[in-house]
Amino acid sequence: GAGVSQSPSNKVTEKGKDVELRCDPISGHTALYWYRQSLGQGLEFLIYFQGNSAPDKSGLPSDRFSAERTGGSVSTLTIQRTQQEDSAVYLCASSPRDVRVAEQFFGPGTRLTVL
Amino acid sequence: AQRVTQPEKLLSVFKGAPVELKCNYSYSGSPELFWYVQYSRQRLQLLLRHISRESIKGFTADLNKGETSFHLKKPFAQEEDSAMYYCALREVTGGGNKLTFGTGTQLKVEL
């Protein structure tokens, strides 16, 4: 079966514009996670979904960042009024609901460049 | 708050030499730790987890609660081991598995 997919793979935008990043998790995976990979910062947790609800949004860096998930499947991460410091690779991961199965399966990422 | 520290940004070793990638953590609960690896132009993937006590691609990692460490080791490095390695700590949150990652160590195996 297909793994986690993300689109677009690359996005270049101008400062102040809004962007939407999409994640398609593995079919049947109820948990979905967004991370940000910045140079020198490692991977930062952004938000976690269980089904369509987000019990943990603690990693969203500002109110310019939001995310939603519909149908327990596709998720969209939206960044409004982008800033240069938002430039990073945004990774999505999914996992089955069973918390004993802790492995997260990662997508290829979306590389965002804000000019 | 939980924290994962990988003190080395870059580790360079010769082929056939032993490798040790360091990872230290701080966590108030019972820790569950992982090593993830990202090879060039590939996606991040799980290498091993401490509860499995397994050896993957010759790598092992032992959880040392006294030293709060989870160092990744391999007795003889291979060229194909060159990659970015991330140590991660699992926290159960709202029914899910939030991972806190270290900043990563780039392993370069030279011939």
GROMACS .gro file of N, CA and C in nm, chain A residues 4 33 35 37 42-43 45 48 50 56 58 97 99 101-104 106-108, chain B residues 32 34 36 38 43-44 46 49 86 90 93-99 101-103:
model
  120
    4VAL      N    1   0.258   0.755   0.343
    4VAL     CA    2   0.209   0.892   0.364
    4VAL      C    3   0.254   0.978   0.247
   33TYR      N    4   0.017   1.352   1.255
   33TYR     CA    5   0.104   1.448   1.321
   33TYR      C    6   0.169   1.539   1.217
   35TYR      N    7   0.505   1.797   1.186
   35TYR     CA    8   0.632   1.841   1.243
   35TYR      C    9   0.695   1.942   1.148
   37GLN      N   10   1.081   2.075   1.028
   37GLN     CA   11   1.224   2.045   1.030
   37GLN      C   12   1.299   2.167   0.979
   42GLY      N   13   1.640   2.067   1.427
   42GLY     CA   14   1.584   1.933   1.437
   42GLY      C   15   1.437   1.933   1.399
   43LEU      N   16   1.365   1.838   1.453
   43LEU     CA   17   1.222   1.827   1.424
   43LEU      C   18   1.142   1.880   1.541
   45PHE      N   19   0.761   1.930   1.696
   45PHE     CA   20   0.621   1.890   1.692
   45PHE      C   21   0.533   2.013   1.676
   48TYR      N   22  -0.116   1.743   1.664
   48TYR     CA   23  -0.152   1.602   1.655
   48TYR      C   24  -0.304   1.591   1.639
   50GLN      N   25  -0.630   1.311   1.632
   50GLN     CA   26  -0.686   1.177   1.650
   50GLN      C   27  -0.823   1.184   1.584
   56ASP      N   28  -0.391   1.797   2.079
   56ASP     CA   29  -0.263   1.859   2.116
   56ASP      C   30  -0.219   1.953   2.004
   58SER      N   31  -0.009   2.208   2.091
   58SER     CA   32   0.088   2.285   2.170
   58SER      C   33   0.209   2.332   2.092
   97ARG      N   34  -0.422   0.385   1.569
   97ARG     CA   35  -0.471   0.440   1.695
   97ARG      C   36  -0.406   0.372   1.816
   99VAL      N   37  -0.205   0.283   2.091
   99VAL     CA   38  -0.088   0.353   2.142
   99VAL      C   39   0.031   0.261   2.165
  101VAL      N   40   0.135   0.069   1.943
  101VAL     CA   41   0.205   0.071   1.814
  101VAL      C   42   0.256   0.212   1.796
  102ALA      N   43   0.372   0.239   1.851
  102ALA     CA   44   0.416   0.377   1.859
  102ALA      C   45   0.485   0.427   1.734
  103GLU      N   46   0.512   0.340   1.637
  103GLU     CA   47   0.587   0.385   1.520
  103GLU      C   48   0.505   0.485   1.441
  104GLN      N   49   0.567   0.594   1.405
  104GLN     CA   50   0.507   0.692   1.317
  104GLN      C   51   0.568   0.678   1.178
  106PHE      N   52   0.639   0.848   0.825
  106PHE     CA   53   0.655   0.984   0.778
  106PHE      C   54   0.636   0.997   0.627
  107GLY      N   55   0.586   1.113   0.588
  107GLY     CA   56   0.580   1.149   0.448
  107GLY      C   57   0.712   1.209   0.402
  108PRO      N   58   0.720   1.243   0.274
  108PRO     CA   59   0.846   1.297   0.219
  108PRO      C   60   0.870   1.443   0.253
  147GLU      N   61   1.005   0.604   2.678
  147GLU     CA   62   1.010   0.511   2.567
  147GLU      C   63   1.083   0.583   2.455
  149PHE      N   64   1.329   0.601   2.087
  149PHE     CA   65   1.342   0.553   1.950
  149PHE      C   66   1.463   0.617   1.883
  151TYR      N   67   1.534   0.726   1.490
  151TYR     CA   68   1.487   0.738   1.352
  151TYR      C   69   1.607   0.775   1.265
  153GLN      N   70   1.732   0.911   0.859
  153GLN     CA   71   1.695   0.970   0.730
  153GLN      C   72   1.815   0.961   0.637
  158ARG      N   73   1.277   0.943   0.303
  158ARG     CA   74   1.199   0.996   0.414
  158ARG      C   75   1.248   0.941   0.546
  159LEU      N   76   1.212   1.011   0.651
  159LEU     CA   77   1.247   0.970   0.786
  159LEU      C   78   1.181   0.835   0.817
  161LEU      N   79   1.175   0.474   1.099
  161LEU     CA   80   1.214   0.418   1.228
  161LEU      C   81   1.332   0.322   1.210
  164ARG      N   82   1.358   0.075   1.837
  164ARG     CA   83   1.293   0.126   1.959
  164ARG      C   84   1.346   0.047   2.077
  201TYR      N   85   1.817   1.064   1.430
  201TYR     CA   86   1.743   1.139   1.530
  201TYR      C   87   1.702   1.046   1.643
  205ARG      N   88   0.903   0.925   2.329
  205ARG     CA   89   0.759   0.918   2.312
  205ARG      C   90   0.686   0.968   2.437
  208THR      N   91  -0.010   1.131   2.464
  208THR     CA   92  -0.088   1.252   2.480
  208THR      C   93  -0.223   1.236   2.412
  209GLY      N   94  -0.329   1.252   2.487
  209GLY     CA   95  -0.462   1.245   2.429
  209GLY      C   96  -0.486   1.119   2.348
  210GLY      N   97  -0.424   1.013   2.386
  210GLY     CA   98  -0.443   0.887   2.313
  210GLY      C   99  -0.345   0.866   2.200
  211GLY      N  100  -0.260   0.962   2.177
  211GLY     CA  101  -0.164   0.949   2.067
  211GLY      C  102  -0.023   0.937   2.115
  212ASN      N  103   0.069   0.945   2.025
  212ASN     CA  104   0.211   0.926   2.054
  212ASN      C  105   0.290   1.044   2.004
  213LYS      N  106   0.301   1.145   2.085
  213LYS     CA  107   0.379   1.262   2.048
  213LYS      C  108   0.526   1.229   2.064
  214LEU      N  109   0.603   1.261   1.965
  214LEU     CA  110   0.747   1.238   1.970
  214LEU      C  111   0.821   1.370   1.988
  216PHE      N  112   1.186   1.509   1.943
  216PHE     CA  113   1.310   1.471   1.875
  216PHE      C  114   1.428   1.551   1.923
  217GLY      N  115   1.545   1.490   1.917
  217GLY     CA  116   1.667   1.566   1.932
  217GLY      C  117   1.697   1.640   1.802
  218THR      N  118   1.805   1.717   1.804
  218THR     CA  119   1.840   1.798   1.687
  218THR      C  120   1.910   1.718   1.578
   0.00000   0.00000   0.00000
